[in-house]
Amino acid sequence: MLVFWKARLVILAVPKTGTSAYEAALAPHASMAVLDPPELKHAPLYRYNRFFRPMFDKVGGEEMELMAVVREPVSWLGSWFRYRQRGFLDGRPVSTRGMSFDRFVEAYLQDARPPFADVGSQATFVEPRPNGTSVRHLFRYEHQERITGFLEDRLGLRLELPRSNVSPQGDPSLSPAIRARLQEVCAADFEVWNRAL
């Protein structure tokens, strides 16, 4: 999470949406950069609303606007799948080494997800709160030029994005039947991505 106090902007860090690259480029310009632990770095909207928003409100930050990036759901899951194939995870319950993408997504669709498929939900991450707190600026990961343009205009700087925390290469294929189930079960994630800019 990156906080830009003068610009009245908070960037929520949805995992696997390029947040490490934006963090590397923007953290030196931020008023606050929450980098650890992962539960705070990747604080979803409900956690921001519960812990950070009240603190900001007390010191005059009532007008803070929230920004987040979401990724096409199959691509997002593919990034998690590839990321968890990395060698340092071998033998750990979160490793996806040696399994098919179909198996990973089938596990993701279970009510009780095994550790390797327990990666959350983008829709839940940005779900508006009953008190009206919501993500005002929601961008698609696939529209990097829009994200960069918005940030350059809003923050008054020129952005040079490094490649950072990139998942291993590969294009996991998903069978049509599993894709159809994913679209049905995770309709909210597709809806969030469809309404993003």
PDB file of N, CA and C in Angstrom, residues 47-148:
ATOM      1  N   ARG A  47      -9.737  -4.139   5.178  1.00  0.00           N
ATOM      2  CA  ARG A  47      -8.694  -3.893   6.192  1.00  0.00           C
ATOM      3  C   ARG A  47      -8.273  -2.422   6.196  1.00  0.00           C
ATOM      4  N   TYR A  48      -8.177  -1.823   5.019  1.00  0.00           N
ATOM      5  CA  TYR A  48      -7.907  -0.386   4.939  1.00  0.00           C
ATOM      6  C   TYR A  48      -8.985   0.376   5.704  1.00  0.00           C
ATOM      7  N   ASN A  49     -10.243   0.027   5.451  1.00  0.00           N
ATOM      8  CA  ASN A  49     -11.370   0.719   6.065  1.00  0.00           C
ATOM      9  C   ASN A  49     -11.357   0.583   7.589  1.00  0.00           C
ATOM     10  N   ARG A  50     -10.955  -0.566   8.061  1.00  0.00           N
ATOM     11  CA  ARG A  50     -10.982  -0.822   9.506  1.00  0.00           C
ATOM     12  C   ARG A  50      -9.816  -0.182  10.243  1.00  0.00           C
ATOM     13  N   PHE A  51      -8.617  -0.225   9.650  1.00  0.00           N
ATOM     14  CA  PHE A  51      -7.424   0.220  10.371  1.00  0.00           C
ATOM     15  C   PHE A  51      -6.845   1.547   9.877  1.00  0.00           C
ATOM     16  N   PHE A  52      -6.689   1.694   8.574  1.00  0.00           N
ATOM     17  CA  PHE A  52      -6.000   2.870   8.041  1.00  0.00           C
ATOM     18  C   PHE A  52      -6.922   4.084   7.913  1.00  0.00           C
ATOM     19  N   ARG A  53      -8.119   3.894   7.369  1.00  0.00           N
ATOM     20  CA  ARG A  53      -9.021   5.027   7.155  1.00  0.00           C
ATOM     21  C   ARG A  53      -9.307   5.803   8.432  1.00  0.00           C
ATOM     22  N   PRO A  54      -9.635   5.138   9.561  1.00  0.00           N
ATOM     23  CA  PRO A  54      -9.887   5.917  10.788  1.00  0.00           C
ATOM     24  C   PRO A  54      -8.682   6.747  11.228  1.00  0.00           C
ATOM     25  N   MET A  55      -7.491   6.180  11.056  1.00  0.00           N
ATOM     26  CA  MET A  55      -6.274   6.915  11.420  1.00  0.00           C
ATOM     27  C   MET A  55      -6.113   8.138  10.518  1.00  0.00           C
ATOM     28  N   PHE A  56      -6.309   7.970   9.223  1.00  0.00           N
ATOM     29  CA  PHE A  56      -6.179   9.093   8.298  1.00  0.00           C
ATOM     30  C   PHE A  56      -7.256  10.148   8.567  1.00  0.00           C
ATOM     31  N   ASP A  57      -8.478   9.704   8.843  1.00  0.00           N
ATOM     32  CA  ASP A  57      -9.564  10.650   9.121  1.00  0.00           C
ATOM     33  C   ASP A  57      -9.239  11.543  10.318  1.00  0.00           C
ATOM     34  N   LYS A  58      -8.593  10.987  11.321  1.00  0.00           N
ATOM     35  CA  LYS A  58      -8.273  11.748  12.536  1.00  0.00           C
ATOM     36  C   LYS A  58      -7.276  12.871  12.282  1.00  0.00           C
ATOM     37  N   VAL A  59      -6.500  12.745  11.206  1.00  0.00           N
ATOM     38  CA  VAL A  59      -5.486  13.768  10.930  1.00  0.00           C
ATOM     39  C   VAL A  59      -5.782  14.534   9.640  1.00  0.00           C
ATOM     40  N   GLY A  60      -7.057  14.550   9.247  1.00  0.00           N
ATOM     41  CA  GLY A  60      -7.457  15.387   8.123  1.00  0.00           C
ATOM     42  C   GLY A  60      -7.424  14.726   6.769  1.00  0.00           C
ATOM     43  N   GLY A  61      -7.500  13.403   6.718  1.00  0.00           N
ATOM     44  CA  GLY A  61      -7.432  12.706   5.429  1.00  0.00           C
ATOM     45  C   GLY A  61      -8.760  12.183   4.945  1.00  0.00           C
ATOM     46  N   GLU A  62      -9.852  12.849   5.316  1.00  0.00           N
ATOM     47  CA  GLU A  62     -11.175  12.358   4.948  1.00  0.00           C
ATOM     48  C   GLU A  62     -11.374  12.257   3.439  1.00  0.00           C
ATOM     49  N   GLU A  63     -10.645  13.061   2.688  1.00  0.00           N
ATOM     50  CA  GLU A  63     -10.846  13.075   1.225  1.00  0.00           C
ATOM     51  C   GLU A  63      -9.911  12.121   0.480  1.00  0.00           C
ATOM     52  N   MET A  64      -9.268  11.214   1.173  1.00  0.00           N
ATOM     53  CA  MET A  64      -8.358  10.284   0.490  1.00  0.00           C
ATOM     54  C   MET A  64      -9.148   9.450  -0.520  1.00  0.00           C
ATOM     55  N   GLU A  65      -8.620   9.353  -1.736  1.00  0.00           N
ATOM     56  CA  GLU A  65      -9.233   8.524  -2.769  1.00  0.00           C
ATOM     57  C   GLU A  65      -8.417   7.250  -2.914  1.00  0.00           C
ATOM     58  N   LEU A  66      -9.110   6.157  -3.176  1.00  0.00           N
ATOM     59  CA  LEU A  66      -8.451   4.864  -3.293  1.00  0.00           C
ATOM     60  C   LEU A  66      -8.331   4.447  -4.745  1.00  0.00           C
ATOM     61  N   MET A  67      -7.206   3.832  -5.047  1.00  0.00           N
ATOM     62  CA  MET A  67      -6.930   3.304  -6.377  1.00  0.00           C
ATOM     63  C   MET A  67      -6.519   1.851  -6.243  1.00  0.00           C
ATOM     64  N   ALA A  68      -6.902   1.029  -7.206  1.00  0.00           N
ATOM     65  CA  ALA A  68      -6.470  -0.368  -7.239  1.00  0.00           C
ATOM     66  C   ALA A  68      -6.428  -0.827  -8.694  1.00  0.00           C
ATOM     67  N   VAL A  69      -5.680  -1.896  -8.900  1.00  0.00           N
ATOM     68  CA  VAL A  69      -5.554  -2.518 -10.218  1.00  0.00           C
ATOM     69  C   VAL A  69      -6.046  -3.956 -10.091  1.00  0.00           C
ATOM     70  N   VAL A  70      -6.879  -4.391 -11.029  1.00  0.00           N
ATOM     71  CA  VAL A  70      -7.326  -5.779 -11.070  1.00  0.00           C
ATOM     72  C   VAL A  70      -6.939  -6.375 -12.417  1.00  0.00           C
ATOM     73  N   ARG A  71      -6.806  -7.680 -12.420  1.00  0.00           N
ATOM     74  CA  ARG A  71      -6.331  -8.391 -13.603  1.00  0.00           C
ATOM     75  C   ARG A  71      -7.415  -9.349 -14.086  1.00  0.00           C
ATOM     76  N   GLU A  72      -7.449  -9.613 -15.375  1.00  0.00           N
ATOM     77  CA  GLU A  72      -8.403 -10.580 -15.917  1.00  0.00           C
ATOM     78  C   GLU A  72      -8.252 -11.872 -15.093  1.00  0.00           C
ATOM     79  N   PRO A  73      -9.369 -12.435 -14.586  1.00  0.00           N
ATOM     80  CA  PRO A  73      -9.278 -13.505 -13.593  1.00  0.00           C
ATOM     81  C   PRO A  73      -8.488 -14.736 -14.001  1.00  0.00           C
ATOM     82  N   VAL A  74      -8.594 -15.191 -15.244  1.00  0.00           N
ATOM     83  CA  VAL A  74      -7.823 -16.362 -15.658  1.00  0.00           C
ATOM     84  C   VAL A  74      -6.337 -16.006 -15.664  1.00  0.00           C
ATOM     85  N   SER A  75      -6.003 -14.847 -16.174  1.00  0.00           N
ATOM     86  CA  SER A  75      -4.614 -14.388 -16.188  1.00  0.00           C
ATOM     87  C   SER A  75      -4.076 -14.225 -14.764  1.00  0.00           C
ATOM     88  N   TRP A  76      -4.915 -13.697 -13.861  1.00  0.00           N
ATOM     89  CA  TRP A  76      -4.520 -13.505 -12.469  1.00  0.00           C
ATOM     90  C   TRP A  76      -4.209 -14.850 -11.815  1.00  0.00           C
ATOM     91  N   LEU A  77      -5.091 -15.823 -12.009  1.00  0.00           N
ATOM     92  CA  LEU A  77      -4.842 -17.155 -11.456  1.00  0.00           C
ATOM     93  C   LEU A  77      -3.625 -17.798 -12.117  1.00  0.00           C
ATOM     94  N   GLY A  78      -3.437 -17.559 -13.416  1.00  0.00           N
ATOM     95  CA  GLY A  78      -2.260 -18.088 -14.109  1.00  0.00           C
ATOM     96  C   GLY A  78      -0.972 -17.531 -13.529  1.00  0.00           C
ATOM     97  N   SER A  79      -0.984 -16.268 -13.139  1.00  0.00           N
ATOM     98  CA  SER A  79       0.188 -15.666 -12.537  1.00  0.00           C
ATOM     99  C   SER A  79       0.486 -16.299 -11.177  1.00  0.00           C
ATOM    100  N   TRP A  80      -0.540 -16.512 -10.373  1.00  0.00           N
ATOM    101  CA  TRP A  80      -0.356 -17.209  -9.096  1.00  0.00           C
ATOM    102  C   TRP A  80       0.184 -18.621  -9.329  1.00  0.00           C
ATOM    103  N   PHE A  81      -0.391 -19.336 -10.279  1.00  0.00           N
ATOM    104  CA  PHE A  81       0.011 -20.709 -10.598  1.00  0.00           C
ATOM    105  C   PHE A  81       1.489 -20.762 -10.973  1.00  0.00           C
ATOM    106  N   ARG A  82       1.922 -19.847 -11.860  1.00  0.00           N
ATOM    107  CA  ARG A  82       3.327 -19.824 -12.282  1.00  0.00           C
ATOM    108  C   ARG A  82       4.239 -19.387 -11.132  1.00  0.00           C
ATOM    109  N   TYR A  83       3.808 -18.402 -10.368  1.00  0.00           N
ATOM    110  CA  TYR A  83       4.609 -17.905  -9.250  1.00  0.00           C
ATOM    111  C   TYR A  83       4.890 -19.021  -8.244  1.00  0.00           C
ATOM    112  N   ARG A  84       3.897 -19.852  -8.004  1.00  0.00           N
ATOM    113  CA  ARG A  84       4.051 -20.911  -7.008  1.00  0.00           C
ATOM    114  C   ARG A  84       4.737 -22.160  -7.567  1.00  0.00           C
ATOM    115  N   GLN A  85       5.213 -22.102  -8.806  1.00  0.00           N
ATOM    116  CA  GLN A  85       6.035 -23.176  -9.364  1.00  0.00           C
ATOM    117  C   GLN A  85       7.521 -22.942  -9.112  1.00  0.00           C
ATOM    118  N   ARG A  86       7.866 -21.801  -8.563  1.00  0.00           N
ATOM    119  CA  ARG A  86       9.271 -21.464  -8.372  1.00  0.00           C
ATOM    120  C   ARG A  86       9.940 -22.460  -7.433  1.00  0.00           C
ATOM    121  N   GLY A  87      11.213 -22.717  -7.709  1.00  0.00           N
ATOM    122  CA  GLY A  87      11.970 -23.760  -7.023  1.00  0.00           C
ATOM    123  C   GLY A  87      12.015 -23.641  -5.514  1.00  0.00           C
ATOM    124  N   PHE A  88      12.064 -22.404  -4.997  1.00  0.00           N
ATOM    125  CA  PHE A  88      12.207 -22.262  -3.551  1.00  0.00           C
ATOM    126  C   PHE A  88      10.968 -22.740  -2.796  1.00  0.00           C
ATOM    127  N   LEU A  89       9.863 -22.988  -3.522  1.00  0.00           N
ATOM    128  CA  LEU A  89       8.648 -23.490  -2.880  1.00  0.00           C
ATOM    129  C   LEU A  89       8.512 -25.008  -2.959  1.00  0.00           C
ATOM    130  N   ASP A  90       9.451 -25.681  -3.651  1.00  0.00           N
ATOM    131  CA  ASP A  90       9.371 -27.138  -3.802  1.00  0.00           C
ATOM    132  C   ASP A  90       9.198 -27.820  -2.457  1.00  0.00           C
ATOM    133  N   GLY A  91       8.257 -28.757  -2.424  1.00  0.00           N
ATOM    134  CA  GLY A  91       8.017 -29.528  -1.212  1.00  0.00           C
ATOM    135  C   GLY A  91       7.137 -28.835  -0.185  1.00  0.00           C
ATOM    136  N   ARG A  92       6.801 -27.574  -0.426  1.00  0.00           N
ATOM    137  CA  ARG A  92       5.937 -26.845   0.512  1.00  0.00           C
ATOM    138  C   ARG A  92       4.480 -26.974   0.064  1.00  0.00           C
ATOM    139  N   PRO A  93       3.536 -26.860   1.001  1.00  0.00           N
ATOM    140  CA  PRO A  93       2.114 -27.029   0.642  1.00  0.00           C
ATOM    141  C   PRO A  93       1.600 -26.024  -0.378  1.00  0.00           C
ATOM    142  N   VAL A  94       2.296 -24.891  -0.555  1.00  0.00           N
ATOM    143  CA  VAL A  94       1.832 -23.882  -1.512  1.00  0.00           C
ATOM    144  C   VAL A  94       2.404 -24.084  -2.917  1.00  0.00           C
ATOM    145  N   SER A  95       3.264 -25.063  -3.098  1.00  0.00           N
ATOM    146  CA  SER A  95       3.883 -25.283  -4.406  1.00  0.00           C
ATOM    147  C   SER A  95       2.878 -25.834  -5.412  1.00  0.00           C
ATOM    148  N   THR A  96       2.984 -25.344  -6.655  1.00  0.00           N
ATOM    149  CA  THR A  96       2.178 -25.882  -7.757  1.00  0.00           C
ATOM    150  C   THR A  96       3.046 -26.663  -8.739  1.00  0.00           C
ATOM    151  N   ARG A  97       4.284 -26.911  -8.366  1.00  0.00           N
ATOM    152  CA  ARG A  97       5.207 -27.635  -9.245  1.00  0.00           C
ATOM    153  C   ARG A  97       4.628 -29.001  -9.601  1.00  0.00           C
ATOM    154  N   GLY A  98       4.613 -29.316 -10.893  1.00  0.00           N
ATOM    155  CA  GLY A  98       4.196 -30.633 -11.350  1.00  0.00           C
ATOM    156  C   GLY A  98       2.696 -30.823 -11.523  1.00  0.00           C
ATOM    157  N   MET A  99       1.914 -29.785 -11.292  1.00  0.00           N
ATOM    158  CA  MET A  99       0.470 -29.947 -11.475  1.00  0.00           C
ATOM    159  C   MET A  99       0.006 -29.149 -12.697  1.00  0.00           C
ATOM    160  N   SER A 100      -1.159 -29.498 -13.192  1.00  0.00           N
ATOM    161  CA  SER A 100      -1.720 -28.784 -14.338  1.00  0.00           C
ATOM    162  C   SER A 100      -2.454 -27.538 -13.849  1.00  0.00           C
ATOM    163  N   PHE A 101      -2.628 -26.590 -14.763  1.00  0.00           N
ATOM    164  CA  PHE A 101      -3.383 -25.380 -14.442  1.00  0.00           C
ATOM    165  C   PHE A 101      -4.846 -25.737 -14.149  1.00  0.00           C
ATOM    166  N   ASP A 102      -5.394 -26.704 -14.883  1.00  0.00           N
ATOM    167  CA  ASP A 102      -6.762 -27.158 -14.599  1.00  0.00           C
ATOM    168  C   ASP A 102      -6.883 -27.622 -13.148  1.00  0.00           C
ATOM    169  N   ARG A 103      -5.916 -28.411 -12.681  1.00  0.00           N
ATOM    170  CA  ARG A 103      -5.980 -28.911 -11.302  1.00  0.00           C
ATOM    171  C   ARG A 103      -5.922 -27.748 -10.308  1.00  0.00           C
ATOM    172  N   PHE A 104      -5.062 -26.777 -10.596  1.00  0.00           N
ATOM    173  CA  PHE A 104      -4.947 -25.610  -9.722  1.00  0.00           C
ATOM    174  C   PHE A 104      -6.279 -24.858  -9.642  1.00  0.00           C
ATOM    175  N   VAL A 105      -6.897 -24.602 -10.801  1.00  0.00           N
ATOM    176  CA  VAL A 105      -8.144 -23.848 -10.815  1.00  0.00           C
ATOM    177  C   VAL A 105      -9.273 -24.662 -10.188  1.00  0.00           C
ATOM    178  N   GLU A 106      -9.305 -25.974 -10.431  1.00  0.00           N
ATOM    179  CA  GLU A 106     -10.312 -26.811  -9.777  1.00  0.00           C
ATOM    180  C   GLU A 106     -10.184 -26.711  -8.250  1.00  0.00           C
ATOM    181  N   ALA A 107      -8.959 -26.710  -7.748  1.00  0.00           N
ATOM    182  CA  ALA A 107      -8.734 -26.566  -6.305  1.00  0.00           C
ATOM    183  C   ALA A 107      -9.168 -25.184  -5.831  1.00  0.00           C
ATOM    184  N   TYR A 108      -8.928 -24.163  -6.661  1.00  0.00           N
ATOM    185  CA  TYR A 108      -9.343 -22.800  -6.324  1.00  0.00           C
ATOM    186  C   TYR A 108     -10.864 -22.706  -6.198  1.00  0.00           C
ATOM    187  N   LEU A 109     -11.587 -23.503  -6.968  1.00  0.00           N
ATOM    188  CA  LEU A 109     -13.044 -23.456  -6.973  1.00  0.00           C
ATOM    189  C   LEU A 109     -13.678 -24.212  -5.804  1.00  0.00           C
ATOM    190  N   GLN A 110     -12.879 -24.919  -5.028  1.00  0.00           N
ATOM    191  CA  GLN A 110     -13.407 -25.651  -3.874  1.00  0.00           C
ATOM    192  C   GLN A 110     -13.776 -24.687  -2.744  1.00  0.00           C
ATOM    193  N   ASP A 111     -14.733 -25.091  -1.936  1.00  0.00           N
ATOM    194  CA  ASP A 111     -15.110 -24.291  -0.772  1.00  0.00           C
ATOM    195  C   ASP A 111     -13.948 -24.185   0.206  1.00  0.00           C
ATOM    196  N   ALA A 112     -13.292 -25.308   0.465  1.00  0.00           N
ATOM    197  CA  ALA A 112     -12.112 -25.320   1.340  1.00  0.00           C
ATOM    198  C   ALA A 112     -10.886 -25.507   0.453  1.00  0.00           C
ATOM    199  N   ARG A 113     -10.250 -24.394   0.098  1.00  0.00           N
ATOM    200  CA  ARG A 113      -9.117 -24.452  -0.831  1.00  0.00           C
ATOM    201  C   ARG A 113      -7.876 -25.009  -0.143  1.00  0.00           C
ATOM    202  N   PRO A 114      -7.143 -25.891  -0.847  1.00  0.00           N
ATOM    203  CA  PRO A 114      -5.853 -26.323  -0.301  1.00  0.00           C
ATOM    204  C   PRO A 114      -4.874 -25.142  -0.324  1.00  0.00           C
ATOM    205  N   PRO A 115      -3.808 -25.205   0.464  1.00  0.00           N
ATOM    206  CA  PRO A 115      -2.894 -24.056   0.566  1.00  0.00           C
ATOM    207  C   PRO A 115      -2.382 -23.541  -0.782  1.00  0.00           C
ATOM    208  N   PHE A 116      -2.081 -24.439  -1.736  1.00  0.00           N
ATOM    209  CA  PHE A 116      -1.522 -23.976  -3.010  1.00  0.00           C
ATOM    210  C   PHE A 116      -2.508 -23.156  -3.825  1.00  0.00           C
ATOM    211  N   ALA A 117      -3.812 -23.292  -3.553  1.00  0.00           N
ATOM    212  CA  ALA A 117      -4.833 -22.563  -4.314  1.00  0.00           C
ATOM    213  C   ALA A 117      -5.525 -21.497  -3.479  1.00  0.00           C
ATOM    214  N   ASP A 118      -5.071 -21.273  -2.281  1.00  0.00           N
ATOM    215  CA  ASP A 118      -5.710 -20.300  -1.386  1.00  0.00           C
ATOM    216  C   ASP A 118      -5.101 -18.919  -1.635  1.00  0.00           C
ATOM    217  N   VAL A 119      -5.577 -18.255  -2.677  1.00  0.00           N
ATOM    218  CA  VAL A 119      -4.985 -16.979  -3.103  1.00  0.00           C
ATOM    219  C   VAL A 119      -5.961 -15.812  -3.021  1.00  0.00           C
ATOM    220  N   GLY A 120      -7.121 -16.030  -2.425  1.00  0.00           N
ATOM    221  CA  GLY A 120      -8.061 -14.926  -2.249  1.00  0.00           C
ATOM    222  C   GLY A 120      -8.905 -14.655  -3.473  1.00  0.00           C
ATOM    223  N   SER A 121      -9.440 -13.455  -3.523  1.00  0.00           N
ATOM    224  CA  SER A 121     -10.335 -13.031  -4.598  1.00  0.00           C
ATOM    225  C   SER A 121     -10.153 -11.543  -4.824  1.00  0.00           C
ATOM    226  N   GLN A 122     -10.014 -11.160  -6.079  1.00  0.00           N
ATOM    227  CA  GLN A 122      -9.890  -9.729  -6.386  1.00  0.00           C
ATOM    228  C   GLN A 122     -11.183  -8.988  -6.053  1.00  0.00           C
ATOM    229  N   ALA A 123     -12.325  -9.618  -6.292  1.00  0.00           N
ATOM    230  CA  ALA A 123     -13.606  -8.969  -6.001  1.00  0.00           C
ATOM    231  C   ALA A 123     -13.744  -8.700  -4.509  1.00  0.00           C
ATOM    232  N   THR A 124     -13.357  -9.662  -3.696  1.00  0.00           N
ATOM    233  CA  THR A 124     -13.411  -9.471  -2.247  1.00  0.00           C
ATOM    234  C   THR A 124     -12.422  -8.392  -1.818  1.00  0.00           C
ATOM    235  N   PHE A 125     -11.266  -8.353  -2.451  1.00  0.00           N
ATOM    236  CA  PHE A 125     -10.230  -7.380  -2.110  1.00  0.00           C
ATOM    237  C   PHE A 125     -10.743  -5.948  -2.254  1.00  0.00           C
ATOM    238  N   VAL A 126     -11.509  -5.669  -3.302  1.00  0.00           N
ATOM    239  CA  VAL A 126     -11.955  -4.291  -3.576  1.00  0.00           C
ATOM    240  C   VAL A 126     -13.439  -4.075  -3.264  1.00  0.00           C
ATOM    241  N   GLU A 127     -14.064  -5.009  -2.572  1.00  0.00           N
ATOM    242  CA  GLU A 127     -15.501  -4.903  -2.289  1.00  0.00           C
ATOM    243  C   GLU A 127     -15.803  -3.660  -1.457  1.00  0.00           C
ATOM    244  N   PRO A 128     -16.728  -2.797  -1.926  1.00  0.00           N
ATOM    245  CA  PRO A 128     -17.077  -1.583  -1.166  1.00  0.00           C
ATOM    246  C   PRO A 128     -17.606  -1.921   0.221  1.00  0.00           C
ATOM    247  N   ARG A 129     -17.361  -1.013   1.159  1.00  0.00           N
ATOM    248  CA  ARG A 129     -17.776  -1.209   2.540  1.00  0.00           C
ATOM    249  C   ARG A 129     -19.136  -0.550   2.792  1.00  0.00           C
ATOM    250  N   PRO A 130     -19.876  -1.045   3.781  1.00  0.00           N
ATOM    251  CA  PRO A 130     -21.201  -0.465   4.069  1.00  0.00           C
ATOM    252  C   PRO A 130     -21.172   1.025   4.400  1.00  0.00           C
ATOM    253  N   ASN A 131     -20.037   1.539   4.899  1.00  0.00           N
ATOM    254  CA  ASN A 131     -19.962   2.968   5.238  1.00  0.00           C
ATOM    255  C   ASN A 131     -19.663   3.847   4.024  1.00  0.00           C
ATOM    256  N   GLY A 132     -19.598   3.252   2.834  1.00  0.00           N
ATOM    257  CA  GLY A 132     -19.361   4.024   1.618  1.00  0.00           C
ATOM    258  C   GLY A 132     -17.922   4.045   1.147  1.00  0.00           C
ATOM    259  N   THR A 133     -17.005   3.521   1.928  1.00  0.00           N
ATOM    260  CA  THR A 133     -15.604   3.470   1.492  1.00  0.00           C
ATOM    261  C   THR A 133     -15.498   2.530   0.300  1.00  0.00           C
ATOM    262  N   SER A 134     -14.914   3.037  -0.782  1.00  0.00           N
ATOM    263  CA  SER A 134     -14.796   2.227  -1.999  1.00  0.00           C
ATOM    264  C   SER A 134     -13.581   2.671  -2.804  1.00  0.00           C
ATOM    265  N   VAL A 135     -13.230   1.842  -3.775  1.00  0.00           N
ATOM    266  CA  VAL A 135     -12.135   2.167  -4.688  1.00  0.00           C
ATOM    267  C   VAL A 135     -12.698   3.068  -5.778  1.00  0.00           C
ATOM    268  N   ARG A 136     -12.228   4.298  -5.805  1.00  0.00           N
ATOM    269  CA  ARG A 136     -12.739   5.265  -6.783  1.00  0.00           C
ATOM    270  C   ARG A 136     -12.081   5.098  -8.153  1.00  0.00           C
ATOM    271  N   HIS A 137     -10.808   4.723  -8.148  1.00  0.00           N
ATOM    272  CA  HIS A 137     -10.045   4.595  -9.396  1.00  0.00           C
ATOM    273  C   HIS A 137      -9.630   3.126  -9.554  1.00  0.00           C
ATOM    274  N   LEU A 138     -10.384   2.391 -10.369  1.00  0.00           N
ATOM    275  CA  LEU A 138     -10.150   0.963 -10.563  1.00  0.00           C
ATOM    276  C   LEU A 138      -9.692   0.740 -11.997  1.00  0.00           C
ATOM    277  N   PHE A 139      -8.493   0.213 -12.141  1.00  0.00           N
ATOM    278  CA  PHE A 139      -7.882   0.025 -13.456  1.00  0.00           C
ATOM    279  C   PHE A 139      -7.662  -1.446 -13.758  1.00  0.00           C
ATOM    280  N   ARG A 140      -7.681  -1.759 -15.058  1.00  0.00           N
ATOM    281  CA  ARG A 140      -7.299  -3.092 -15.514  1.00  0.00           C
ATOM    282  C   ARG A 140      -5.785  -3.169 -15.631  1.00  0.00           C
ATOM    283  N   TYR A 141      -5.231  -4.237 -15.117  1.00  0.00           N
ATOM    284  CA  TYR A 141      -3.799  -4.513 -15.241  1.00  0.00           C
ATOM    285  C   TYR A 141      -3.364  -4.451 -16.703  1.00  0.00           C
ATOM    286  N   GLU A 142      -4.225  -4.899 -17.583  1.00  0.00           N
ATOM    287  CA  GLU A 142      -3.898  -4.968 -19.011  1.00  0.00           C
ATOM    288  C   GLU A 142      -3.821  -3.595 -19.667  1.00  0.00           C
ATOM    289  N   HIS A 143      -4.227  -2.538 -18.977  1.00  0.00           N
ATOM    290  CA  HIS A 143      -4.198  -1.171 -19.509  1.00  0.00           C
ATOM    291  C   HIS A 143      -3.133  -0.347 -18.786  1.00  0.00           C
ATOM    292  N   GLN A 144      -1.890  -0.780 -18.905  1.00  0.00           N
ATOM    293  CA  GLN A 144      -0.793  -0.133 -18.187  1.00  0.00           C
ATOM    294  C   GLN A 144      -0.645   1.342 -18.548  1.00  0.00           C
ATOM    295  N   GLU A 145      -0.915   1.701 -19.803  1.00  0.00           N
ATOM    296  CA  GLU A 145      -0.759   3.102 -20.203  1.00  0.00           C
ATOM    297  C   GLU A 145      -1.765   3.999 -19.476  1.00  0.00           C
ATOM    298  N   ARG A 146      -2.964   3.498 -19.210  1.00  0.00           N
ATOM    299  CA  ARG A 146      -3.957   4.275 -18.460  1.00  0.00           C
ATOM    300  C   ARG A 146      -3.517   4.452 -17.004  1.00  0.00           C
ATOM    301  N   ILE A 147      -2.989   3.382 -16.422  1.00  0.00           N
ATOM    302  CA  ILE A 147      -2.527   3.441 -15.030  1.00  0.00           C
ATOM    303  C   ILE A 147      -1.393   4.449 -14.918  1.00  0.00           C
ATOM    304  N   THR A 148      -0.416   4.318 -15.802  1.00  0.00           N
ATOM    305  CA  THR A 148       0.743   5.206 -15.773  1.00  0.00           C
ATOM    306  C   THR A 148       0.318   6.651 -15.997  1.00  0.00           C
TER     307      THR A 148
END
